[in-house]
Amino acid sequence: VRGGGDGATMDFMELEKEKGITITSAATSVYWKDKKVNIIDTPGHVDFTVEVERSLRVLDGGIMVLCGVAGVQSQSITVDRQMKRYRVPRLAFINKLDRIGANPDKVVEDIKKKLKLNAVPVQIPIGLEDKLEGIVDLVTMKAHLFKGEKGDNWL
């Protein structure tokens, strides 16, 4: 979420909403199929490393969200090191593939080289940047196209 007043759903502080960043960890629960999933949203900025460290101590698993343009950044390396310290299994999600310069292949290579992790995509995008139209799920071998004003409806 870019700055502009809305912020992510779990960002509740005015500064978080204004800047479109996460400053404090926030937790929520969702249900997926018959399982309860607890989500902890942690800050990505280096100034909040302690906040991330506290959260990692209680996790069963994590999702690293990596920028499709910038790839693995210095704070990603720090968080990965913390995840390794606490033996937190992780998945990586590459976002911002609709932005100019998006390159998911480079991000996968960054994960392998900079984080020394075995990265294997399970989805690949259909198009990039302003031509991003959907994804191909490599597990089911099905294409899913984004539809609707914000691309939140799938075909």
Short mmCIF file of C-alpha atoms in Angstrom, two decimals:
data_model
loop_
_atom_site.label_atom_id
_atom_site.label_comp_id
_atom_site.label_asym_id
_atom_site.label_seq_id
_atom_site.Cartn_x
_atom_site.Cartn_y
_atom_site.Cartn_z
CA VAL A 1 0.00 0.00 0.00
CA ARG A 2 1.46 3.31 -0.98
CA GLY A 3 1.11 6.36 1.22
CA GLY A 4 -1.97 8.45 0.75
CA GLY A 5 -4.13 7.86 3.76
CA ASP A 6 -5.45 4.32 3.55
CA GLY A 7 -2.58 2.09 4.65
CA ALA A 8 -2.86 -1.66 5.02
CA THR A 9 -5.86 -3.03 6.92
CA MET A 10 -3.79 -3.76 10.03
CA ASP A 11 -1.99 -0.39 10.00
CA PHE A 12 -3.92 1.64 12.57
CA MET A 13 -1.60 4.51 13.56
CA GLU A 14 -2.11 7.77 11.65
CA LEU A 15 1.54 7.84 10.53
CA GLU A 16 1.25 4.25 9.22
CA LYS A 17 -1.83 5.20 7.21
CA GLU A 18 -0.31 8.43 5.96
CA LYS A 19 3.02 6.90 4.84
CA GLY A 20 1.70 3.47 3.83
CA ILE A 21 4.20 1.70 6.11
CA THR A 22 4.02 -0.62 9.10
CA ILE A 23 5.57 0.75 12.30
CA THR A 24 4.27 -1.59 15.00
CA SER A 25 3.51 -5.30 14.82
CA ALA A 26 -0.16 -6.11 14.56
CA ALA A 27 -1.91 -9.46 14.82
CA THR A 28 -5.14 -10.80 13.42
CA SER A 29 -6.69 -14.21 12.79
CA VAL A 30 -8.33 -15.59 9.69
CA TYR A 31 -9.86 -18.95 8.88
CA TRP A 32 -8.73 -20.94 5.88
CA LYS A 33 -10.75 -24.07 5.22
CA ASP A 34 -11.10 -25.53 8.74
CA LYS A 35 -7.89 -24.02 10.14
CA LYS A 36 -7.32 -20.86 12.14
CA VAL A 37 -4.34 -18.86 10.85
CA ASN A 38 -2.81 -16.17 13.04
CA ILE A 39 -1.14 -13.39 11.06
CA ILE A 40 1.46 -11.03 12.47
CA ASP A 41 2.30 -8.04 10.28
CA THR A 42 5.75 -6.75 11.18
CA PRO A 43 7.59 -3.61 10.07
CA GLY A 44 10.06 -3.96 7.22
CA HIS A 45 12.23 -0.96 8.04
CA VAL A 46 15.62 -1.43 9.71
CA ASP A 47 14.62 0.84 12.60
CA PHE A 48 12.12 -1.80 13.74
CA THR A 49 14.37 -4.88 13.82
CA VAL A 50 13.59 -5.54 17.53
CA GLU A 51 9.86 -5.55 16.75
CA VAL A 52 10.43 -8.24 14.12
CA GLU A 53 12.68 -10.24 16.46
CA ARG A 54 9.96 -10.35 19.14
CA SER A 55 7.40 -11.61 16.64
CA LEU A 56 9.66 -14.33 15.24
CA ARG A 57 9.95 -16.00 18.64
CA VAL A 58 6.31 -17.11 18.55
CA LEU A 59 5.83 -18.06 14.90
CA ASP A 60 5.32 -21.50 13.40
CA GLY A 61 6.12 -20.17 9.94
CA GLY A 62 6.58 -16.97 8.03
CA ILE A 63 6.01 -15.31 4.69
CA MET A 64 8.68 -12.94 3.46
CA VAL A 65 7.17 -10.33 1.18
CA LEU A 66 9.77 -9.22 -1.36
CA CYS A 67 9.50 -6.36 -3.82
CA GLY A 68 9.29 -7.50 -7.45
CA VAL A 69 11.36 -4.48 -8.49
CA ALA A 70 13.99 -4.11 -5.73
CA GLY A 71 14.27 -7.82 -4.88
CA VAL A 72 16.12 -8.93 -1.77
CA GLN A 73 17.13 -5.78 0.10
CA SER A 74 19.40 -5.35 3.13
CA GLN A 75 16.50 -5.58 5.61
CA SER A 76 15.31 -8.79 3.89
CA ILE A 77 18.74 -10.27 4.61
CA THR A 78 18.51 -9.20 8.27
CA VAL A 79 15.02 -10.69 8.69
CA ASP A 80 16.10 -13.90 6.95
CA ARG A 81 19.04 -14.18 9.36
CA GLN A 82 16.61 -13.77 12.27
CA MET A 83 14.28 -16.41 10.80
CA LYS A 84 17.19 -18.82 10.51
CA ARG A 85 18.19 -18.12 14.14
CA TYR A 86 14.70 -19.06 15.37
CA ARG A 87 14.33 -21.86 12.79
CA VAL A 88 11.20 -20.32 11.31
CA PRO A 89 10.24 -22.05 8.04
CA ARG A 90 9.27 -19.56 5.38
CA LEU A 91 7.71 -18.92 2.03
CA ALA A 92 8.48 -15.90 -0.10
CA PHE A 93 5.84 -13.84 -1.83
CA ILE A 94 6.90 -11.46 -4.57
CA ASN A 95 4.64 -8.42 -4.82
CA LYS A 96 4.59 -5.24 -6.91
CA LEU A 97 4.79 -7.12 -10.20
CA ASP A 98 2.60 -4.42 -11.75
CA ARG A 99 5.33 -1.81 -11.25
CA ILE A 100 7.86 -0.60 -13.85
CA GLY A 101 11.00 -2.73 -13.67
CA ALA A 102 9.33 -5.79 -12.08
CA ASN A 103 11.47 -8.89 -12.55
CA PRO A 104 10.42 -11.95 -10.54
CA ASP A 105 13.20 -14.10 -12.07
CA LYS A 106 15.79 -11.70 -10.63
CA VAL A 107 14.08 -11.88 -7.21
CA VAL A 108 14.23 -15.71 -7.28
CA GLU A 109 17.93 -15.51 -8.14
CA ASP A 110 18.43 -12.98 -5.31
CA ILE A 111 16.81 -15.43 -2.88
CA LYS A 112 19.19 -18.16 -4.01
CA LYS A 113 22.35 -16.04 -4.04
CA LYS A 114 21.84 -13.48 -1.26
CA LEU A 115 19.82 -15.59 1.20
CA LYS A 116 21.30 -18.93 0.18
CA LEU A 117 17.85 -20.52 0.12
CA ASN A 118 16.45 -23.05 -2.31
CA ALA A 119 13.84 -20.98 -4.15
CA VAL A 120 11.38 -22.60 -6.54
CA PRO A 121 8.44 -20.62 -7.94
CA VAL A 122 5.01 -22.21 -7.54
CA GLN A 123 3.32 -19.45 -9.52
CA ILE A 124 4.49 -17.39 -12.46
CA PRO A 125 2.97 -14.13 -13.65
CA ILE A 126 1.10 -13.70 -16.90
CA GLY A 127 2.67 -10.45 -18.09
CA LEU A 128 4.50 -7.86 -15.99
CA GLU A 129 4.27 -4.16 -15.20
CA ASP A 130 1.19 -2.56 -16.80
CA LYS A 131 0.58 -5.80 -18.72
CA LEU A 132 0.19 -8.02 -15.62
CA GLU A 133 -2.96 -10.03 -16.28
CA GLY A 134 -2.80 -12.94 -13.85
CA ILE A 135 -0.77 -15.92 -12.73
CA VAL A 136 -0.19 -19.54 -13.70
CA ASP A 137 -0.32 -21.91 -10.74
CA LEU A 138 2.45 -24.42 -11.47
CA VAL A 139 1.07 -26.94 -8.96
CA THR A 140 -2.39 -27.19 -10.55
CA MET A 141 -1.20 -26.01 -13.99
CA LYS A 142 -4.13 -23.58 -14.17
CA ALA A 143 -4.10 -19.95 -15.24
CA HIS A 144 -5.94 -17.38 -13.15
CA LEU A 145 -6.71 -14.01 -14.70
CA PHE A 146 -7.21 -10.87 -12.64
CA LYS A 147 -10.53 -9.14 -13.37
CA GLY A 148 -12.39 -6.24 -11.86
CA GLU A 149 -11.40 -2.65 -11.18
CA LYS A 150 -8.60 -3.62 -8.78
CA GLY A 151 -7.92 -7.09 -10.17
CA ASP A 152 -9.40 -8.71 -7.09
CA ASN A 153 -11.74 -11.03 -9.02
CA TRP A 154 -10.18 -14.14 -10.50
CA LEU A 155 -11.22 -16.16 -13.52
#
